[in-house]
Amino acid sequence: MDKATWVLLLCFYSFLIGNLRAQEIEQSERAERISGAAGDVLEDNPVGRLKVYVYGIPSKYNTKRVKKDPRCLTHMFAAEVFMHRFLLKSPVRTKNPEEADWFFVPVYTTCDLTPNGLPLPFKSPRMMRSAIQLVALKWPYWNRTEGADHFFVTPHDFGACFHYQEEKAIERGILPLLQRATLVQTFGQRNHVCLKEGSITIPPYAPPQKIWAHIIPPETPRSIFVYFRGLFYDVGNDPEGGYYARGARASVWENFKDNPLFDISTEHPATYYEDMQRAVFCLCPLGWAPWSPRLVEAVVFGCIPVIIADDIVLPFADAIPWEEIGVFVAEEDVPKLDTILTSIPTEVILRKQRLLANPTMKQAMLFPQPANPGDAFHQILNGLARKLPHDRSVYLKAGQKVLNWTAGPVGDLKPW
Amino acid sequence: MFHSNHGTRRSAAAVRSSTSGGLEGGGVGSPAASSASEGSSFRPSASTFWLLLHGLCCLISLFLGFRFSRLIFVLLFSNTIYTYTTTTTTTITSTRTETLTVSFPLTHTPPIETAVKPNNSAIELSDKMLNQGSSHSQVVVGRHGIRIRPWPHPDPTEVMRAHQIIVRVQQEQRKWYGVKSPRPLIVITPTYARTFQALHLTGLIHCLRNVPYPVTWIVVEAGGVTNETASLLARSRVQFLHIPFHEKMPVEWAERHLTENRMRLLGLRVIRERNMDGIVLFADDSNVHSLDLFDEIQKVQWMGSVSVGILAHSGGPDRTLLTEDEKLNPPIPVQGPACNSSGHLIGWHTFNSIPYSEKSATFVGESATVLPGKMEWSGFVFNARMIWKEAEEGRPEWVKDLDKIGENGEEIESPLALVNDASFVEPLGDCGKKVMLWWMRVEARADSKFPPGWIIDPPLEIVVPSKRTPWQESDDLAGGKLEQDDRRFTRPKSRSSSKRKNTLPGQDN
């Protein structure tokens, strides 16, 4: 009698567990786990792995700018503002700078907007310089390492080169004072002056509330093959074409405007987010800079991103295996885009959709407030944690100076 | 990103003329700018010379279509600027329909000297070296050609492949998010051969072909099996059963409704005889269905009801004017289940036919409003097992036996006659809030003529000359265009050309 009840209980227990496991397996089959070059690190918890000290510099560098122009909270460069706010409330923050592994200087360099809403980078180098001078004078930690254990968020077009035009940005190069610091930026292109070794590439800011408000039922069938909305020719700045996007967007238009598989146009539809959820491929070509919020939107809406930007470095490239998730097309292969996309085997396409369906993938691209585990804030902290412990050479001996405080264009040296 | 600071860029360009080489985007006249600022250091009479040169450059550029002055700067300054050769195959890329593929990198390298030499890793140094000289990094800043392939049109094989990809993706979507273990559908349609039959049946056929579940279509035809219907069904590629009904379809609408009900009952009896399994749906040939409907009815347990949008005004051209009261509370033309706040069925919405009581159509094809019945059959779906002979386990007691219905010759108005207790009917489509099918009756007059099978055989013999022919037309020639052509060629040229000028003013000569 006793034995029978035990056997029955065991059977019941194993059936229950088996059922749960089956559900788990089904869930995981719908979405595949993502592991990049650094391993399966998307779901790592940075709390306990690093400590960040946030400098308390005058609000004219940060909060006053936002108060003056609240558009800084919604444009695609808003990551600098939200990173600051996140760090102030995060458990990784420490009020004791002696035990900190990383130091954060909260300066909103892209919060100087034109009436149109575009940021002017002309004063940003001076603003950054002024902030660093303040930090170096008031605290000893900058001079200890000349900034090698400090990090900054520079989300502008070409990062810390502080210019919107690529030639000018390349000429300026990264601000000399930031030569040793870690830069958290959206711009990433291999073999480019404005991408420093050891930078952390992040996605541009896309407002999460707006995105989540436009989610449609997942059973809506995907019936658009390729989708794109945006400019092909920047008529105001480059009327002849060939300069904007290195001619790649113009090439897409000229080759595929008559192709029924390509739903591409310059319109601004009200159903832009809904349409992306009904498309199989979403084009993410470069513009004036190689990165764009389209990548974030495509990933969140489950549309396979087709990245047309040579040598681009995508966000969190060591944590997310972008080659397995997106399709990379060289700019010179744009005329063959339809051949390339239709010759991808169906199994590969389904696998990419499964990877995109992974909720950690979608979370890692967004900056929600308040922060959720696994979101972009946490990925940045994970990236910083992976760079620890600091190399011994980071700490300078007393009196050793590396940075040249007078380098750079003369205009940058003026006080801000 | 905007580039409206032309002024600053031009002056900066003058300062860095050795490195920029006339490479600016957006503004017109950058060589003029650099030359103008250079000119300021010359004697004043040289400025007029530069102005003339600038004007000449502008004219030539206008003619050529691109700023050829860049070429000059490239050739002049190429030794000092470029560390690797640029292939300048210069072709004109001004027109957008250029069909050549152009590789046109007029570039300048990133500056070789940097402000501060980094002192840490050697990796950074080697990065800079890569930047400087080798062909490792192919990405260059500057103007590029717009690559257009010679035949920028879709390839049909690729289009088919893309459609196959889409079908597979949608299949996968259905597998994960759609209905699990879908049941086959049995669709019952009463029809008869008439003018608008091809119109209605074609729409229904295409709808059923798009349904992602297995469909068995029972077509009951009044007046026996006809060739027209048979040929339509044979081309439909839907699995069908063509059942003849002994009566002919009457001409009055009221009688037609009753006959259709009897035809549907016949369809149900066929299902019962053959023990067909699945979900039974009544699709009238003139109704319009949305594909969401077929996904929604998979949820039915025994008997369900959906909301039907009644498009009663479609039949006639007369617009019944709404009374003031109706304008404030417009009559909702939806027939279907009504629920209380907790989602339970409490009653039925029916179509309010009182405003139309005097003005409704009596004969098929009459141009007046056609009214629906009290409860349309198309709004009800049920499990086929409900009407099987053997009392299946689980078949509820509130269902009447099909054989007992219609025994006494009574007319069956709506499927609610099949059940004892109507409160067991499940309301579908978010409790009737979602309308997924529309009832519509559009018919031609019963005696209207149409080509049998809608095939024009033998082909028409009447030739009517059109008003705007590309050929030269003369007023006296009515038909026989071929003769007209022959005659035109034998006419003297001057006359024909003058005539062309008169009759077709829009054409070039």
XYZ file of N, CA, C and O in Angstrom, chain A residues 26 29-30 114 118 120 122 157 164-168 170-171 176 179-180 189 191-193 196-197 218-223 225 233 237-243 246-247 250-251 254-256 258-261 280 288 310-311 331-332 335-336 338-339 341-342 344-347 349-350 353-354 402 404 407-408, chain B residues 1-5 8-9 12 16 19 23-27 65-67 70 93-94 96-97 108-111 115-116 118-121 123-124 127-128 130-131 136-149 152-155 158-159 161-166 168-170 172-173 176-178 180:
592
model
N 9.389 24.228 -25.469
C 8.613 24.861 -26.531
C 8.899 26.346 -26.587
O 9.062 26.924 -27.641
N 12.174 26.863 -28.083
C 12.262 26.575 -29.512
C 11.766 27.746 -30.309
O 12.199 27.982 -31.420
N 10.816 28.473 -29.740
C 10.310 29.616 -30.477
C 11.376 30.702 -30.550
O 11.466 31.437 -31.500
N 19.417 72.983 -32.237
C 18.916 74.057 -33.096
C 17.393 74.107 -32.967
O 16.796 73.219 -32.379
N 18.195 69.539 -34.159
C 19.446 68.830 -34.422
C 20.547 69.392 -33.527
O 20.627 70.588 -33.335
N 24.026 70.829 -32.205
C 25.187 71.533 -32.738
C 26.404 71.071 -31.966
O 26.463 71.221 -30.757
N 29.428 72.312 -32.104
C 30.561 73.225 -32.153
C 31.105 73.575 -30.783
O 32.283 73.838 -30.631
N 26.912 61.880 -33.702
C 27.089 61.188 -34.990
C 28.400 60.426 -35.106
O 28.414 59.256 -35.488
N 29.355 66.672 -37.166
C 28.372 65.875 -37.911
C 28.860 65.526 -39.291
O 28.333 64.628 -39.937
N 29.866 66.234 -39.769
C 30.327 65.942 -41.124
C 31.552 65.049 -41.031
O 32.483 65.331 -40.282
N 31.571 63.999 -41.812
C 32.583 62.971 -41.566
C 33.999 63.476 -41.801
O 34.907 63.157 -41.038
N 34.182 64.266 -42.848
C 35.561 64.703 -43.125
C 36.099 65.563 -42.007
O 37.241 65.415 -41.569
N 35.238 66.468 -41.541
C 35.660 67.329 -40.431
C 35.931 66.495 -39.193
O 36.876 66.723 -38.449
N 36.818 63.392 -39.006
C 38.074 62.644 -39.132
C 39.252 63.576 -38.900
O 40.239 63.224 -38.251
N 39.137 64.779 -39.422
C 40.233 65.720 -39.229
C 40.456 66.057 -37.776
O 41.585 66.143 -37.307
N 41.546 65.051 -27.706
C 42.807 64.540 -27.143
C 42.706 64.163 -25.669
O 43.336 63.213 -25.227
N 41.759 60.504 -24.804
C 42.562 59.437 -25.411
C 42.633 58.189 -24.574
O 42.760 57.094 -25.111
N 42.533 58.327 -23.276
C 42.694 57.137 -22.432
C 41.380 56.668 -21.831
O 41.321 55.574 -21.305
N 32.720 52.183 -36.564
C 33.143 51.740 -37.892
C 34.589 51.321 -37.786
O 35.411 52.034 -37.229
N 38.431 50.566 -38.425
C 39.508 51.354 -39.056
C 39.105 52.801 -39.235
O 39.396 53.413 -40.249
N 38.424 53.342 -38.290
C 38.017 54.731 -38.380
C 38.598 55.481 -37.204
O 38.673 54.958 -36.091
N 38.975 56.713 -37.465
C 39.631 57.501 -36.418
C 38.718 57.673 -35.214
O 39.167 57.693 -34.072
N 37.542 54.398 -31.010
C 38.743 54.081 -30.263
C 38.725 52.603 -29.913
O 37.666 52.007 -29.743
N 39.883 52.035 -29.751
C 39.961 50.656 -29.276
C 39.404 50.592 -27.868
O 39.762 51.389 -27.004
N 1.176 38.938 -32.645
C 2.252 38.261 -33.389
C 1.749 37.304 -34.452
O 2.523 36.876 -35.298
N 0.432 36.972 -34.411
C -0.032 36.058 -35.453
C -0.360 36.801 -36.743
O -0.702 36.161 -37.735
N -0.238 38.134 -36.753
C -0.454 38.855 -38.004
C 0.594 38.402 -39.008
O 1.783 38.527 -38.749
N 0.163 37.883 -40.157
C 1.156 37.281 -41.062
C 2.078 38.328 -41.673
O 1.649 39.426 -42.021
N 3.369 37.966 -41.778
C 4.344 38.874 -42.375
C 4.234 38.757 -43.885
O 4.576 37.725 -44.461
N 3.731 39.811 -44.513
C 3.485 39.719 -45.942
C 4.325 40.669 -46.774
O 4.308 40.600 -47.981
N 7.983 41.758 -48.083
C 9.283 41.086 -48.156
C 10.396 41.995 -47.644
O 11.132 41.647 -46.740
N 17.737 60.400 -51.319
C 18.606 61.510 -51.707
C 18.379 62.618 -50.683
O 17.252 62.977 -50.404
N 21.172 68.856 -48.753
C 22.615 68.936 -48.551
C 23.415 68.294 -49.669
O 24.584 68.585 -49.836
N 22.811 67.387 -50.426
C 23.571 66.671 -51.430
C 22.664 66.420 -52.616
O 22.225 65.310 -52.860
N 22.330 67.444 -53.370
C 21.310 67.273 -54.407
C 21.736 66.349 -55.542
O 20.895 65.723 -56.159
N 23.024 66.252 -55.793
C 23.423 65.395 -56.907
C 23.395 63.931 -56.530
O 23.367 63.068 -57.395
N 23.466 63.643 -55.266
C 23.557 62.249 -54.862
C 24.991 61.779 -54.932
O 25.838 62.407 -55.530
N 25.268 60.669 -54.280
C 26.610 60.121 -54.323
C 27.434 60.460 -53.105
O 28.440 59.833 -52.826
N 27.020 61.505 -52.385
C 27.752 61.867 -51.171
C 27.015 61.298 -49.955
O 27.620 60.688 -49.078
N 27.134 57.495 -49.155
C 28.097 56.974 -50.148
C 27.367 56.420 -51.354
O 27.811 55.467 -51.992
N 26.245 56.994 -51.672
C 25.499 56.566 -52.845
C 24.728 55.275 -52.671
O 24.054 54.829 -53.600
N 20.795 55.858 -52.676
C 20.340 56.199 -54.024
C 20.351 54.971 -54.900
O 19.459 54.762 -55.723
N 21.350 54.130 -54.701
C 21.441 52.905 -55.483
C 20.262 51.987 -55.179
O 19.682 51.375 -56.082
N 17.242 53.478 -57.084
C 17.261 53.356 -58.532
C 17.099 51.909 -58.972
O 16.516 51.624 -60.014
N 17.612 50.979 -58.189
C 17.531 49.586 -58.614
C 16.209 48.929 -58.276
O 15.807 48.001 -58.952
N 15.556 49.373 -57.208
C 14.425 48.603 -56.717
C 13.140 49.389 -56.595
O 12.197 48.918 -55.985
N 10.974 49.867 -58.790
C 9.893 49.205 -59.521
C 9.661 47.790 -59.066
O 8.873 47.076 -59.658
N 10.378 47.357 -58.066
C 10.322 45.955 -57.676
C 9.204 45.756 -56.666
O 9.226 46.380 -55.609
N 8.212 44.907 -56.952
C 7.076 44.774 -56.028
C 7.452 44.156 -54.697
O 6.731 44.299 -53.721
N 8.607 43.472 -54.642
C 8.997 42.882 -53.370
C 9.520 43.939 -52.402
O 9.578 43.699 -51.209
N 9.376 40.941 -43.522
C 10.377 39.914 -43.236
C 11.758 40.555 -43.096
O 12.504 40.257 -42.170
N 24.180 59.762 -43.246
C 25.396 60.554 -43.132
C 26.368 59.856 -42.177
O 27.579 60.011 -42.263
N 29.441 49.540 -44.895
C 30.702 48.810 -44.855
C 31.430 49.033 -43.548
O 31.532 50.163 -43.069
N 31.963 47.958 -42.992
C 32.843 48.024 -41.813
C 32.164 48.574 -40.573
O 32.830 49.088 -39.685
N 28.258 47.599 -49.687
C 27.653 48.685 -50.458
C 27.783 48.457 -51.950
O 26.928 48.877 -52.725
N 28.850 47.775 -52.366
C 28.988 47.575 -53.807
C 28.050 46.483 -54.309
O 27.844 46.350 -55.511
N 23.221 46.622 -55.947
C 22.389 46.272 -57.110
C 21.954 44.816 -57.115
O 20.986 44.461 -57.773
N 22.655 43.959 -56.375
C 22.268 42.547 -56.366
C 21.473 42.199 -55.109
O 21.378 41.048 -54.739
N 18.334 42.050 -54.325
C 17.216 41.111 -54.410
C 17.721 39.685 -54.573
O 17.187 38.749 -53.971
N 18.782 39.511 -55.367
C 19.331 38.155 -55.515
C 19.856 37.643 -54.187
O 19.626 36.491 -53.807
N 18.997 38.516 -51.123
C 17.989 38.214 -50.104
C 17.175 36.986 -50.467
O 16.790 36.207 -49.597
N 16.879 36.793 -51.754
C 16.054 35.634 -52.085
C 16.858 34.349 -52.099
O 16.276 33.273 -52.097
N 18.876 33.453 -49.700
C 19.158 32.971 -48.344
C 18.279 31.751 -48.097
O 17.070 31.810 -48.324
N 18.827 30.641 -47.616
C 17.995 29.452 -47.387
C 16.919 29.732 -46.330
O 17.137 30.481 -45.387
N 15.765 29.089 -46.516
C 14.638 29.354 -45.621
C 14.984 29.023 -44.185
O 14.558 29.723 -43.254
N 15.767 27.966 -43.983
C 16.098 27.574 -42.622
C 16.875 28.674 -41.919
O 16.679 28.941 -40.731
N 16.697 31.869 -42.548
C 15.777 32.977 -42.248
C 14.974 32.650 -40.996
O 14.789 33.498 -40.104
N 14.480 31.411 -40.901
C 13.685 31.065 -39.731
C 14.545 31.124 -38.473
O 14.068 31.526 -37.402
N 14.873 34.650 -37.367
C 13.653 35.133 -36.710
C 13.536 34.575 -35.313
O 13.042 35.257 -34.412
N 14.005 33.354 -35.116
C 13.962 32.799 -33.770
C 14.897 33.553 -32.848
O 14.577 33.827 -31.691
N 50.717 62.062 -19.433
C 50.583 61.478 -20.766
C 49.802 62.403 -21.697
O 50.167 62.612 -22.839
N 48.203 65.578 -23.514
C 48.632 66.912 -23.900
C 47.411 67.817 -23.776
O 46.478 67.728 -24.559
N 46.589 70.260 -26.851
C 46.460 69.760 -28.226
C 45.070 70.082 -28.757
O 44.144 70.347 -28.014
N 44.949 70.046 -30.049
C 43.651 70.259 -30.665
C 43.536 71.640 -31.269
O 44.403 72.499 -31.076
N 21.320 65.853 -39.184
C 22.600 66.419 -39.592
C 22.360 67.415 -40.697
O 21.758 67.098 -41.696
N 22.788 68.610 -40.505
C 22.553 69.629 -41.517
C 23.859 70.303 -41.829
O 24.802 70.298 -41.020
N 23.886 70.866 -42.989
C 25.164 71.425 -43.434
C 24.934 72.807 -43.974
O 25.285 73.108 -45.095
N 24.338 73.643 -43.205
C 24.005 74.942 -43.748
C 25.119 75.947 -43.540
O 25.031 77.063 -43.960
N 26.159 75.555 -42.879
C 27.238 76.532 -42.634
C 28.180 76.589 -43.804
O 29.349 76.240 -43.700
N 31.345 79.090 -43.304
C 32.487 78.643 -42.512
C 33.250 77.564 -43.240
O 34.457 77.487 -43.188
N 32.473 76.700 -43.951
C 33.178 75.616 -44.635
C 34.042 76.143 -45.744
O 35.123 75.648 -45.985
N 37.140 77.633 -44.295
C 37.995 76.557 -43.796
C 38.637 75.835 -44.964
O 39.786 75.424 -44.911
N 42.578 75.066 -45.746
C 43.149 73.743 -45.921
C 43.122 73.355 -47.378
O 42.816 72.236 -47.709
N 44.685 70.114 -48.543
C 44.142 68.791 -48.184
C 42.760 68.558 -48.742
O 42.381 67.453 -49.048
N 36.905 69.398 -52.414
C 35.923 68.342 -52.113
C 34.953 68.854 -51.085
O 35.215 68.842 -49.917
N 33.830 69.348 -51.483
C 32.837 69.757 -50.499
C 31.511 69.201 -50.954
O 31.252 69.055 -52.120
N 30.651 68.940 -50.021
C 29.323 68.507 -50.430
C 28.341 69.636 -50.253
O 28.469 70.436 -49.345
N 27.439 69.741 -51.078
C 26.304 70.618 -50.811
C 26.414 71.973 -51.442
O 25.584 72.380 -52.217
N 27.406 72.712 -51.140
C 27.409 74.096 -51.647
C 27.941 74.153 -53.055
O 28.812 73.408 -53.446
N 27.395 69.091 -66.580
C 26.520 68.451 -65.605
C 27.205 68.057 -64.331
O 26.605 67.509 -63.434
N 28.475 68.296 -64.191
C 29.116 68.035 -62.907
C 30.238 69.034 -62.754
O 30.679 69.666 -63.703
N 30.727 69.135 -61.542
C 31.742 70.143 -61.269
C 33.093 69.653 -61.738
O 33.821 68.975 -61.022
N 36.654 70.008 -60.011
C 37.236 69.051 -59.069
C 38.315 68.236 -59.728
O 39.331 67.946 -59.121
N 27.360 61.446 -64.087
C 26.312 60.791 -63.307
C 25.189 61.759 -63.010
O 24.516 61.667 -62.009
N 24.983 62.712 -63.892
C 23.990 63.732 -63.564
C 22.578 63.193 -63.696
O 21.742 63.383 -62.846
N 19.516 60.697 -63.564
C 19.213 59.634 -62.619
C 19.038 58.304 -63.311
O 19.111 57.270 -62.707
N 18.775 58.305 -64.587
C 18.534 57.034 -65.270
C 19.773 56.509 -65.949
O 19.708 55.770 -66.891
N 39.720 61.921 -50.320
C 40.976 62.285 -49.679
C 41.083 61.455 -48.416
O 40.087 61.120 -47.793
N 42.264 61.126 -48.089
C 42.460 60.223 -46.961
C 42.254 60.981 -45.663
O 42.329 62.203 -45.628
N 42.053 60.267 -44.623
C 42.039 60.926 -43.308
C 43.424 61.515 -43.031
O 44.415 61.038 -43.556
N 43.470 62.557 -42.246
C 44.750 63.257 -42.054
C 45.783 62.334 -41.428
O 45.491 61.544 -40.542
N 47.001 64.590 -33.447
C 47.424 65.576 -32.446
C 48.337 64.948 -31.406
O 49.384 65.445 -31.096
N 47.903 63.845 -30.884
C 48.682 63.227 -29.801
C 48.976 61.806 -30.189
O 48.100 61.081 -30.621
N 49.310 58.212 -29.241
C 48.926 57.419 -28.068
C 50.120 56.625 -27.575
O 50.964 56.212 -28.335
N 50.164 56.453 -26.283
C 51.350 55.778 -25.772
C 51.067 54.373 -25.293
O 51.971 53.659 -24.938
N 49.791 54.011 -25.292
C 49.588 52.640 -24.825
C 49.693 51.649 -25.982
O 50.695 51.573 -26.617
N 48.660 50.951 -26.257
C 48.825 49.733 -27.049
C 49.385 49.986 -28.440
O 49.141 51.011 -29.063
N 48.363 48.322 -30.727
C 47.254 48.010 -31.633
C 46.752 49.283 -32.289
O 46.483 49.348 -33.464
N 46.686 50.335 -31.475
C 46.174 51.576 -31.998
C 47.079 52.119 -33.083
O 46.655 52.656 -34.081
N 46.527 50.356 -36.158
C 45.255 50.811 -36.737
C 45.485 52.044 -37.583
O 44.995 52.158 -38.693
N 46.274 52.982 -37.017
C 46.512 54.212 -37.755
C 47.234 53.910 -39.056
O 46.983 54.519 -40.078
N 47.054 51.275 -40.797
C 46.110 50.713 -41.737
C 45.329 51.828 -42.406
O 45.079 51.823 -43.597
N 44.962 52.809 -41.560
C 44.230 53.947 -42.084
C 45.001 54.669 -43.155
O 44.475 55.116 -44.144
N 43.624 48.129 -46.939
C 42.850 47.273 -46.034
C 41.453 47.833 -45.825
O 40.462 47.139 -45.927
N 41.400 49.126 -45.523
C 40.100 49.745 -45.297
C 39.619 50.316 -46.613
O 40.194 51.254 -47.135
N 38.565 49.738 -47.154
C 38.085 50.186 -48.440
C 37.112 51.342 -48.314
O 36.669 51.879 -49.297
N 36.728 51.666 -47.082
C 35.696 52.680 -46.920
C 36.354 54.044 -46.969
O 37.202 54.364 -46.147
N 35.965 54.852 -47.931
C 36.572 56.171 -48.073
C 35.484 57.216 -48.027
O 34.355 56.973 -48.439
N 35.855 58.385 -47.563
C 34.903 59.482 -47.480
C 34.904 60.205 -48.801
O 35.926 60.309 -49.461
N 33.768 60.694 -49.193
C 33.743 61.499 -50.401
C 32.581 61.113 -51.293
O 31.676 60.392 -50.901
N 32.620 61.607 -52.497
C 31.527 61.350 -53.412
C 31.725 60.003 -54.099
O 32.795 59.719 -54.622
N 30.699 59.196 -54.075
C 30.764 57.905 -54.735
C 29.754 57.868 -55.855
O 28.817 58.639 -55.884
N 29.959 56.960 -56.773
C 28.982 56.808 -57.840
C 27.763 56.060 -57.340
O 27.818 55.363 -56.338
N 26.679 56.219 -58.063
C 25.452 55.506 -57.708
C 25.397 54.281 -58.600
O 25.255 54.377 -59.814
N 25.508 53.127 -57.986
C 25.594 51.906 -58.777
C 24.206 51.468 -59.211
O 23.353 51.194 -58.374
N 24.007 51.365 -60.503
C 22.718 50.907 -61.027
C 23.017 49.772 -61.984
O 23.846 49.896 -62.878
N 22.320 48.664 -61.804
C 22.621 47.550 -62.707
C 21.907 47.776 -64.031
O 20.948 48.538 -64.106
N 17.379 47.076 -64.090
C 16.897 47.141 -62.716
C 15.438 46.739 -62.582
O 14.602 47.499 -62.126
N 15.109 45.536 -62.974
C 13.733 45.058 -62.877
C 13.732 43.698 -62.222
O 14.735 42.991 -62.246
N 12.629 43.303 -61.610
C 12.643 42.038 -60.866
C 12.749 40.828 -61.787
O 12.212 40.802 -62.880
N 13.424 39.826 -61.273
C 13.586 38.572 -61.980
C 12.472 37.647 -61.504
O 12.312 37.444 -60.306
N 13.264 34.979 -58.915
C 13.515 35.508 -57.569
C 12.221 35.907 -56.902
O 12.072 35.739 -55.680
N 11.283 36.438 -57.669
C 10.010 36.834 -57.066
C 9.302 35.600 -56.519
O 8.746 35.612 -55.417
N 10.704 32.860 -55.566
C 11.443 32.398 -54.392
C 11.082 33.229 -53.170
O 10.914 32.721 -52.070
N 10.953 34.559 -53.387
C 10.582 35.427 -52.263
C 9.210 35.048 -51.732
O 8.976 35.032 -50.515
N 8.284 34.731 -52.645
C 6.951 34.333 -52.186
C 7.008 33.023 -51.415
O 6.298 32.837 -50.429
N 7.887 32.123 -51.848
C 8.011 30.872 -51.095
C 8.538 31.139 -49.696
O 8.090 30.527 -48.723
N 9.481 32.073 -49.611
C 10.000 32.426 -48.289
C 8.882 32.974 -47.418
O 8.729 32.607 -46.248
N 8.070 33.848 -48.003
C 6.995 34.469 -47.216
C 6.007 33.400 -46.760
O 5.545 33.413 -45.606
N 6.578 30.277 -46.191
C 7.173 29.474 -45.114
C 7.205 30.241 -43.804
O 6.941 29.694 -42.728
N 7.521 31.548 -43.889
C 7.558 32.368 -42.672
C 6.163 32.418 -42.040
O 6.005 32.309 -40.823
N 5.132 32.568 -42.881
C 3.778 32.656 -42.336
C 3.346 31.330 -41.750
O 2.628 31.284 -40.750
N 5.315 29.274 -40.275
C 5.982 29.208 -38.976
C 5.257 30.087 -37.970
O 5.090 29.729 -36.810
N 4.807 31.246 -38.419
C 4.061 32.137 -37.525
C 2.792 31.470 -37.052
O 2.434 31.549 -35.879
N 3.496 28.955 -34.352
C 3.797 29.433 -33.010
C 2.662 30.239 -32.398
O 2.433 30.175 -31.209
N 2.004 31.064 -33.176
C 1.032 31.987 -32.598
C -0.391 31.707 -33.020
O -1.317 32.308 -32.530
N -0.584 30.829 -33.980
C -1.931 30.630 -34.492
C -2.661 29.548 -33.729
O -2.317 29.196 -32.605
N -3.758 26.116 -32.438
C -3.139 24.804 -32.311
C -4.148 23.751 -32.730
O -5.310 23.833 -32.388
